[in-house]
Coordinates of C-alpha atoms in Angstrom, one line a residue:
Chain A
D1 CA 58.9 70.7 198.3
T2 CA 58.8 71.2 194.7
G3 CA 59.0 67.8 194.1
V4 CA 61.2 65.2 192.8
S5 CA 64.4 67.0 190.5
Q6 CA 66.9 65.5 189.0
D7 CA 69.6 67.0 187.0
P8 CA 70.8 66.8 184.7
R9 CA 68.3 66.9 182.3
H10 CA 69.5 65.9 178.8
K11 CA 73.0 64.1 178.5
I12 CA 74.2 63.1 175.1
T13 CA 78.2 61.6 176.3
K14 CA 79.8 59.0 173.5
R15 CA 80.0 55.5 173.9
G16 CA 82.7 54.7 176.7
Q17 CA 82.4 58.0 178.7
N18 CA 80.6 57.9 182.1
V19 CA 77.8 59.5 183.4
T20 CA 76.8 60.3 186.3
F21 CA 72.3 61.4 187.5
R22 CA 71.6 63.0 190.5
C23 CA 67.5 63.0 191.9
D24 CA 66.7 65.0 195.0
P25 CA 63.1 64.0 196.5
I26 CA 60.4 65.3 197.7
S27 CA 62.0 65.8 201.7
E28 CA 61.0 63.7 204.8
H29 CA 60.8 60.4 201.8
N30 CA 62.8 57.8 203.0
R31 CA 61.7 55.7 199.7
L32 CA 63.4 56.2 196.2
Y33 CA 63.4 54.3 194.0
W34 CA 65.3 54.3 190.1
Y35 CA 64.4 53.4 186.7
R36 CA 64.9 53.2 182.5
Q37 CA 62.4 53.4 180.1
T38 CA 63.6 53.4 176.7
L39 CA 61.1 55.1 173.5
G40 CA 57.6 53.2 173.7
Q41 CA 57.8 51.3 176.0
G42 CA 57.4 51.8 180.4
P43 CA 59.3 52.1 182.9
E44 CA 61.9 49.6 184.1
F45 CA 62.4 48.7 187.4
L46 CA 66.3 49.5 187.9
T47 CA 66.7 50.1 192.2
Y48 CA 65.5 50.9 195.2
F49 CA 66.9 52.7 198.3
Q50 CA 64.5 52.7 202.2
N51 CA 67.2 55.7 203.4
E52 CA 70.6 55.5 202.2
A53 CA 70.2 51.2 202.1
Q54 CA 70.3 49.7 198.5
L55 CA 67.7 47.1 199.1
E56 CA 66.3 46.2 195.6
K57 CA 68.6 45.5 192.6
S58 CA 67.6 44.3 189.1
R59 CA 68.8 42.1 186.7
L60 CA 69.3 45.1 184.4
L61 CA 71.4 46.8 186.4
S62 CA 75.0 45.7 185.2
D63 CA 78.1 46.6 186.9
R64 CA 78.3 49.4 184.9
F65 CA 75.9 50.6 187.1
S66 CA 76.1 52.1 190.3
A67 CA 73.4 53.8 192.4
E68 CA 74.4 55.6 195.7
R69 CA 72.2 57.5 197.9
P70 CA 75.2 58.0 200.8
K71 CA 72.7 60.5 203.6
G72 CA 69.3 58.8 202.6
S73 CA 68.8 62.5 201.0
F74 CA 69.6 62.9 197.5
S75 CA 70.4 59.7 195.3
T76 CA 72.9 59.3 192.5
L77 CA 73.4 57.3 189.5
E78 CA 76.3 56.6 188.1
I79 CA 77.0 54.6 184.6
Q80 CA 80.6 53.9 183.2
R81 CA 82.1 52.8 180.4
T82 CA 78.3 53.6 178.4
E83 CA 77.3 52.0 176.0
Q84 CA 74.5 53.3 173.1
G85 CA 72.2 50.9 174.7
D86 CA 72.2 52.5 177.3
S87 CA 70.2 55.6 175.6
A88 CA 67.0 56.1 177.9
M89 CA 65.0 57.8 180.6
Y90 CA 66.4 57.6 183.5
L91 CA 63.6 58.4 186.4
C92 CA 63.6 58.6 189.9
A93 CA 60.6 58.5 191.8
S94 CA 60.4 59.1 196.0
S95 CA 58.4 57.9 197.9
L96 CA 57.1 57.8 201.6
A97 CA 56.0 54.9 203.4
T98 CA 54.3 54.5 206.2
G99 CA 54.5 50.6 206.8
G100 CA 52.3 49.7 203.8
R101 CA 52.4 50.9 200.0
D102 CA 53.0 54.1 199.6
E103 CA 52.4 56.0 196.5
Q104 CA 55.2 57.1 193.9
F105 CA 56.0 60.4 192.9
F106 CA 58.8 61.0 189.8
G107 CA 61.2 63.2 188.6
P108 CA 60.9 65.0 185.3
G109 CA 63.7 62.2 184.4
T110 CA 67.2 62.4 182.9
R111 CA 67.6 61.8 178.9
L112 CA 70.5 60.2 178.0
T113 CA 72.2 59.6 174.5
V114 CA 75.2 58.4 173.9
L115 CA 76.4 58.6 170.7
Chain B
A1 CA 56.8 35.9 186.3
Q2 CA 54.5 39.2 187.0
T3 CA 53.4 41.0 183.8
V4 CA 50.9 44.1 183.0
T5 CA 50.1 43.4 179.0
Q6 CA 48.1 46.5 177.7
S7 CA 47.0 45.9 174.3
Q8 CA 46.0 49.6 172.4
P9 CA 49.4 51.2 171.1
E10 CA 47.2 54.4 170.7
M11 CA 44.1 55.1 170.8
S12 CA 41.9 59.2 169.7
V13 CA 38.2 60.0 171.2
Q14 CA 37.1 63.5 170.0
E15 CA 37.0 66.3 173.0
A16 CA 34.6 65.4 175.6
E17 CA 33.7 61.7 174.5
T18 CA 34.3 59.0 177.1
V19 CA 37.8 56.4 176.6
T20 CA 38.3 53.0 178.2
L21 CA 41.4 51.8 178.1
S22 CA 42.4 48.5 178.9
C23 CA 45.0 46.6 181.2
T24 CA 45.8 42.9 181.9
Y25 CA 47.9 41.7 184.2
D26 CA 48.9 38.6 185.4
T27 CA 50.4 37.4 189.1
S28 CA 49.2 34.6 190.8
E29 CA 49.4 36.9 194.4
N30 CA 46.4 37.7 196.3
N31 CA 47.4 40.9 197.7
Y32 CA 48.2 43.9 195.4
Y33 CA 47.9 47.1 193.7
L34 CA 47.1 48.6 190.8
F35 CA 47.8 52.1 189.6
W36 CA 47.2 53.6 186.2
Y37 CA 49.6 56.6 185.7
K38 CA 50.0 59.1 183.1
Q39 CA 53.2 60.7 181.3
P40 CA 51.9 64.1 179.4
P41 CA 54.7 65.1 176.2
S42 CA 57.6 66.1 177.8
R43 CA 56.0 66.3 181.1
Q44 CA 56.5 63.8 184.6
M45 CA 54.8 60.6 185.5
I46 CA 51.4 61.4 187.3
L47 CA 49.4 58.9 189.2
V48 CA 45.5 59.0 188.1
I49 CA 44.1 56.6 190.3
R50 CA 45.1 52.8 192.1
Q51 CA 43.1 50.7 192.9
E52 CA 43.7 47.8 196.2
A53 CA 43.0 44.4 195.0
Y54 CA 41.4 43.3 197.9
K55 CA 38.7 45.9 197.7
Q56 CA 36.0 45.0 195.9
Q57 CA 35.2 48.4 195.2
N58 CA 35.7 49.9 191.7
A59 CA 38.5 53.1 192.9
T60 CA 36.6 56.6 191.7
E61 CA 38.7 59.8 190.7
N62 CA 36.4 63.0 189.6
R63 CA 36.2 61.6 185.8
F64 CA 38.7 58.7 186.2
S65 CA 36.9 55.1 187.0
V66 CA 38.2 51.7 186.8
N67 CA 37.2 48.4 185.8
F68 CA 38.3 45.7 188.0
Q69 CA 37.9 43.0 187.6
K70 CA 40.0 40.5 189.9
A71 CA 39.1 36.5 188.8
A72 CA 39.7 37.9 184.8
K73 CA 42.7 39.7 186.5
S74 CA 41.3 42.9 184.3
F75 CA 42.0 46.3 185.3
S76 CA 40.1 49.0 183.0
L77 CA 41.2 53.2 183.0
K78 CA 37.6 54.7 181.7
I79 CA 38.0 59.0 181.5
S80 CA 34.9 60.4 181.3
D81 CA 34.1 64.0 179.7
S82 CA 37.5 63.2 177.9
Q83 CA 39.2 66.9 177.8
L84 CA 42.2 68.3 175.8
G85 CA 44.9 67.8 178.8
D86 CA 44.2 64.3 179.1
T87 CA 46.4 63.3 175.7
A88 CA 48.8 61.4 177.2
M89 CA 50.7 58.1 177.7
Y90 CA 48.7 56.0 180.0
F91 CA 50.6 53.2 182.0
C92 CA 48.7 50.4 183.5
A93 CA 51.6 49.5 185.9
F94 CA 51.4 47.0 189.0
E95 CA 53.2 46.7 192.8
R96 CA 53.7 43.2 194.2
A97 CA 55.9 42.7 197.3
R98 CA 58.1 40.5 198.2
D99 CA 59.4 41.3 201.7
S100 CA 59.5 44.7 202.6
N101 CA 60.2 46.3 199.0
Y102 CA 57.6 47.0 197.0
Q103 CA 58.5 47.7 193.3
L104 CA 56.0 48.3 190.0
I105 CA 55.9 46.0 187.0
W106 CA 54.7 48.7 183.8
G107 CA 52.4 47.7 181.1
A108 CA 54.3 49.0 177.2
G109 CA 51.5 51.9 177.1
T110 CA 48.7 53.8 175.1
K111 CA 49.2 56.3 173.8
L112 CA 45.4 58.6 174.0
I113 CA 45.0 61.5 171.4
I114 CA 42.1 64.0 172.5
K115 CA 41.3 65.7 169.6
P116 CA 38.7 69.3 169.6

């Protein structure tokens, strides 16, 4: 297993376009998290899945954002009608929940630039 | 609301020196986890060390150790015998539990530069 992977690594789009990012977690990990990280800041929590269920969404996740994890494996994060303020690094992490706190393993991120 | 504060935006030390990164947090919870993560330039975030709040003993991982002061809500990271590969952004994070969900609350990070 090669860890958490994210695709694409970089995305440049024009304002108003829709973009979709993919995250492949470590196999057998049942939790999957999405974060957003802007330059010079720490990550901010966006949303979290346990298996295919989306259990928590941050207020940062506006109506233009949607995330899915249809079969409890990979996840997609879609941003509709992108705005320049959406420019950031989008990080995905996965973990294996064993009844207590768990260690999150991060992917390399997708850097989004909205022109 | 929980917050995490890292008051040192940037630090630099010579190779082989010891460096301490500071972190303070605010919470009303009694049981929680604290983490230090490392994000090397253009590379992914990796866990350096974690501390369980109910444990009094400070966590240690090879050259990395923490000074956890629960009453003061302080969680500093000490890196001994620093190496060039330690150059990275270091983030302090707090894990809160609400129902069965767990979220990481992050500080703004400290950029650490190890000079040869």
